[in-house]
Short mmCIF file of C-alpha atoms and ligand atoms in Angstrom, two decimals:
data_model
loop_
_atom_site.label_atom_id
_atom_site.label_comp_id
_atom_site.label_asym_id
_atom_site.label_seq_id
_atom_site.Cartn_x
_atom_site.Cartn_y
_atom_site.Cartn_z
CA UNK A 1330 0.93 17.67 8.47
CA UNK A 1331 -0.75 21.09 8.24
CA UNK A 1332 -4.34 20.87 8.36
CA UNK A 1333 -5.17 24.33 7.76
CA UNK A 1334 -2.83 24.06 4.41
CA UNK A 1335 -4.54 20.71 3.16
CA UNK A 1336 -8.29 22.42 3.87
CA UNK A 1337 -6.92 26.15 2.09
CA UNK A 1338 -5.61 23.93 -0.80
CA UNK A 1339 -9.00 22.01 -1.41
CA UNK A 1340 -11.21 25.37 -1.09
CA UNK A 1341 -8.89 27.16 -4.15
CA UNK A 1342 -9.06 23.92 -6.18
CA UNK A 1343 -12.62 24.03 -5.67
CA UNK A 1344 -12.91 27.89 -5.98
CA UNK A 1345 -10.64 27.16 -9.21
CA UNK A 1346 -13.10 25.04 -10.58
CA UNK A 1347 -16.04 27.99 -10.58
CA UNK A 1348 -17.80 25.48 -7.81
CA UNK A 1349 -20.62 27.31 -5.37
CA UNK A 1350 -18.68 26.73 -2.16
CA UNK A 1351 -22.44 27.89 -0.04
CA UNK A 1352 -24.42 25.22 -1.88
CA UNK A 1353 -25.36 22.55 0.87
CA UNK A 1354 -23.37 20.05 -0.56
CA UNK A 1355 -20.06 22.00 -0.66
CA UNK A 1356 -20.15 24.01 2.40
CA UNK A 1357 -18.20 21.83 4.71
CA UNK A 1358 -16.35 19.98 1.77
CA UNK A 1359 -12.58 21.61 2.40
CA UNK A 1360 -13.18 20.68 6.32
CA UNK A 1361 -14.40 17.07 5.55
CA UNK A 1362 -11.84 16.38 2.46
CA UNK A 1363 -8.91 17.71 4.85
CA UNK A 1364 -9.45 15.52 7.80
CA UNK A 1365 -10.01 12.21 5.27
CA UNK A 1366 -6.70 13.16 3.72
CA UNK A 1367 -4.92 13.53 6.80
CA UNK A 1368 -6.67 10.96 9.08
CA UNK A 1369 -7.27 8.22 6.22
CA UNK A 1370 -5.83 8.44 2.95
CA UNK A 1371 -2.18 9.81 3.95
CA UNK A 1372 -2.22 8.93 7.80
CA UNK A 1373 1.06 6.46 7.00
CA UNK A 1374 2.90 10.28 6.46
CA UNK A 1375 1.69 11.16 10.06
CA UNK A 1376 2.71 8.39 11.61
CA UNK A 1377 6.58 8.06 11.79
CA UNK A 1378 7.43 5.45 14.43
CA UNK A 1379 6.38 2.47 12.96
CA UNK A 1380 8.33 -0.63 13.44
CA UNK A 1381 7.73 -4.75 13.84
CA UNK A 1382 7.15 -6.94 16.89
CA UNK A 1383 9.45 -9.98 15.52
CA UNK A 1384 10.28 -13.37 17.17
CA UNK A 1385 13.11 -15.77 17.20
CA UNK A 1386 12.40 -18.79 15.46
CA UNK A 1387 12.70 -21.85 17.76
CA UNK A 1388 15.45 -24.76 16.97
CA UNK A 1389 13.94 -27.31 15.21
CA UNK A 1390 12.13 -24.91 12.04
CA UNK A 1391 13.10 -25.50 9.28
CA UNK A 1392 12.56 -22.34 6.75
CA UNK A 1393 9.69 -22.64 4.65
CA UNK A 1394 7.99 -19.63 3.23
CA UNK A 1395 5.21 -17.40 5.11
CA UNK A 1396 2.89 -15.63 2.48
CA UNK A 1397 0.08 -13.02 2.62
CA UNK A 1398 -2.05 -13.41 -0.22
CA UNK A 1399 -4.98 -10.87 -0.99
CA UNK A 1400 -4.14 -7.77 1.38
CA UNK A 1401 -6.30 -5.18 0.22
CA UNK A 1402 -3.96 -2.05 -1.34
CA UNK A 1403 -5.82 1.40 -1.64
CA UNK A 1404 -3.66 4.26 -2.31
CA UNK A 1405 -3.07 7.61 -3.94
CA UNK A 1406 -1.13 8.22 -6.92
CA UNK A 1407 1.50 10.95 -6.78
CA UNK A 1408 1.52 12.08 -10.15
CA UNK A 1409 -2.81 12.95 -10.49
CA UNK A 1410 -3.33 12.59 -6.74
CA UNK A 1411 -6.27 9.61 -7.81
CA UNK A 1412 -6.83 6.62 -6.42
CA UNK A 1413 -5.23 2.75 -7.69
CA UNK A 1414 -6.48 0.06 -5.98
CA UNK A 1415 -6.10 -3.78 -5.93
CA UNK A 1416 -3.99 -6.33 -3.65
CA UNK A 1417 -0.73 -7.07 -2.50
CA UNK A 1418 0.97 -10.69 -2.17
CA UNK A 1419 3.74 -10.59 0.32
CA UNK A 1420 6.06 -13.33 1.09
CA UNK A 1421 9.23 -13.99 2.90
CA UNK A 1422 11.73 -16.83 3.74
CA UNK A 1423 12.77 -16.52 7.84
CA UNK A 1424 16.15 -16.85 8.91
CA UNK A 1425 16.06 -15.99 12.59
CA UNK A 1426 13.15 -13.59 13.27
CA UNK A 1427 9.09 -14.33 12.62
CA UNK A 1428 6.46 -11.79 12.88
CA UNK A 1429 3.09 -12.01 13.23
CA UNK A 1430 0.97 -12.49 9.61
CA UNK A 1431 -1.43 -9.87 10.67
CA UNK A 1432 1.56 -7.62 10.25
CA UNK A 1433 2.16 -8.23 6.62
CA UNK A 1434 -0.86 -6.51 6.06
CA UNK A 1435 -0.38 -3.60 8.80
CA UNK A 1436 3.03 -3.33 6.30
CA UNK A 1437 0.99 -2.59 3.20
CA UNK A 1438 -1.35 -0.81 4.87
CA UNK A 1439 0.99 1.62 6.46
CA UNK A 1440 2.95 2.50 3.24
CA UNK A 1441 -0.37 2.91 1.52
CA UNK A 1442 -1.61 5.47 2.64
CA UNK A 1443 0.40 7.68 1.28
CA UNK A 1444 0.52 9.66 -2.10
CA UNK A 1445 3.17 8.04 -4.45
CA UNK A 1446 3.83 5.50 -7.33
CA UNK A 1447 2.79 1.65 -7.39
CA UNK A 1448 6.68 1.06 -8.26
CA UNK A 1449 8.04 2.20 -5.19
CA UNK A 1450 5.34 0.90 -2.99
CA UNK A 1451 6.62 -2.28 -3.94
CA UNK A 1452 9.71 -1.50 -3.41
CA UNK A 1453 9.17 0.16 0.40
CA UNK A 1454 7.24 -3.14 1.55
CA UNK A 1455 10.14 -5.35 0.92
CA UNK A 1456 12.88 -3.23 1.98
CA UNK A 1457 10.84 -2.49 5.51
CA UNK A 1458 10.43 -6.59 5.23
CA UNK A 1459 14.24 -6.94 4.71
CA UNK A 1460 15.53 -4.14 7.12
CA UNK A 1461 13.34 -5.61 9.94
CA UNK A 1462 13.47 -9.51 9.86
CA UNK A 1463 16.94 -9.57 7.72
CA UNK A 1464 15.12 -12.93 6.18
CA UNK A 1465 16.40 -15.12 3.52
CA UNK A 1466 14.26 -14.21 1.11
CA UNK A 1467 11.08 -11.53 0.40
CA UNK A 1468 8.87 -11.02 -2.29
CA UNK A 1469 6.37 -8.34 -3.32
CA UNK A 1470 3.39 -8.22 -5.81
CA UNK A 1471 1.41 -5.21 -6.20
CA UNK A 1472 -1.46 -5.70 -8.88
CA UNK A 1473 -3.77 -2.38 -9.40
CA UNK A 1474 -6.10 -0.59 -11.29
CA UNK A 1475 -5.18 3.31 -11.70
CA UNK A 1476 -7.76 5.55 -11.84
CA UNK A 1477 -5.92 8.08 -13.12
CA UNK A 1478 -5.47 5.87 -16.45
CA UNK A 1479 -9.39 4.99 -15.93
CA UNK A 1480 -10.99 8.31 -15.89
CA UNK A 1481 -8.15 10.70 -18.17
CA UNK A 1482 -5.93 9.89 -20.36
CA UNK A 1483 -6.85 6.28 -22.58
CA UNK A 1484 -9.53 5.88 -19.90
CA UNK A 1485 -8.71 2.12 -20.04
CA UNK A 1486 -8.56 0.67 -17.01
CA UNK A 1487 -5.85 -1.72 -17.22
CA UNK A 1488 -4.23 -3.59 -14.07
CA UNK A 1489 -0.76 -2.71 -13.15
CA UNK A 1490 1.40 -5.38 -11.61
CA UNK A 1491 4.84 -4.22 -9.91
CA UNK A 1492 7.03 -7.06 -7.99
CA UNK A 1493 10.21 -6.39 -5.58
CA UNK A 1494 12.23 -9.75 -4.77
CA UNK A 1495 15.12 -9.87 -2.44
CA UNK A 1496 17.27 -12.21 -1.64
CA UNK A 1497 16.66 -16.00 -2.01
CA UNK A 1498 13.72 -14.90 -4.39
CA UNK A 1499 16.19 -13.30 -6.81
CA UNK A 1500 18.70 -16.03 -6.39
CA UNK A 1501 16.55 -19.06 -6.66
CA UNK A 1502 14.60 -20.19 -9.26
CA UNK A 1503 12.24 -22.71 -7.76
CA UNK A 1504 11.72 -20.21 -4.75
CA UNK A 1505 10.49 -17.12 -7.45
CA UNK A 1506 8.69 -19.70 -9.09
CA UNK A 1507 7.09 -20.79 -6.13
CA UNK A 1508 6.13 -17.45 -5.15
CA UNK A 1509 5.16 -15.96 -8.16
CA UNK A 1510 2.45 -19.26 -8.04
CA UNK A 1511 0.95 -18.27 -5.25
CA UNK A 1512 0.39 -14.52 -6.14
CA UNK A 1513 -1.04 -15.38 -9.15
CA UNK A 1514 -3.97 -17.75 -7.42
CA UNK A 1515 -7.59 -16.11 -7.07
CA UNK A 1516 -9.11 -14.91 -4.06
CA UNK A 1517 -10.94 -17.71 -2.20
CA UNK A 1518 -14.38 -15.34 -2.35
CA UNK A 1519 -13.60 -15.02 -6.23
CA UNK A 1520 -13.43 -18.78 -7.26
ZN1 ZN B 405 -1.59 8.79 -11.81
#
């Protein structure tokens, strides 16, 4: 990423905008609103090695399915560069290879941060899922508010919901159904 770009781009948008860059609160703005973009809100762009720790599954399981409900998604839109926001439920089936749960979330996390659409978000978390473990099944459900359909637009502030399925989860009915149960339950600090 080119910092000096990112920083260059925010001082015309703001210059564009007929803001007074030398008032106190804008001075430093194109500095600080570069390094969030680059260290925060797209650091999964900067960061290109990223791969799972898995581990064989021992003899005796017998494959049940490992969800993450309630991982926290914040992202940037590509097409108004805003923010959606909301949570991710992420499930899969293991044939041969576990990883650890806390990865489900570093998964969502890492292809978060990122500008892009809620579509293929969904999409990239169960394919990485699938490439990497090679698991019976995986499931995705993205549900999000948009602010760029919140603030412009019908300013309504509708949530979004996207789902990716792969494998058992297309082919079985009782497994989607179980899934699709579990992503649909509340968040324990919510009931
Ligand atoms: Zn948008």
């Amino acid at each position: 990423m080119d910092k000096v770009k990112v920083r260059q781009g925010i001082q015309l948008l703001l210059e564009g905008l007929g803001v007074d860059l030398e008032s106190d609160h804008f001075r430093d703005t194109p500095e600080r609103t570069a390094k969030a973009w680059i260290d925060e809100l797209c650091s999964g762009l900067g960061e290109k090695n990223f791969s799972l720790t898995t581990f064989p599954v021992g003899a005796n399981y017998e494959s049940s399915m490992v969800v993450l409900q309630h991982i926290p998604v914040r992202s940037v839109c590509a097409h108004h560069l805003l923010p959606f926001y909301g949570e991710a439920t992420v499930a899969y089936i293991p044939d041969k290879r576990l990883c650890g749960l806390s990865k489900l979330s570093r998964i969502v996390d890492y292809y978060s941060r990122r500008p892009q659409v809620q579509e293929e978000l969904t999409c990239d978390i169960a394919n990485f899922l699938s490439e990497q473990l090679s698991p019976k099944g995986a499931g995705v459900i993205v549900k999000a508010t948009h602010m760029c359909m919140a603030m412009r637009g019908v300013s309504h502030d509708g949530v979004m919901t996207t789902s990716s399925l792969k494998g058992s989860f297309l082919s079985e009915g009782n497994v989607r159904a179980e899934f699709m149960a579990l992503a649909n339950t509340q968040s324990l600090n919510k009931l």
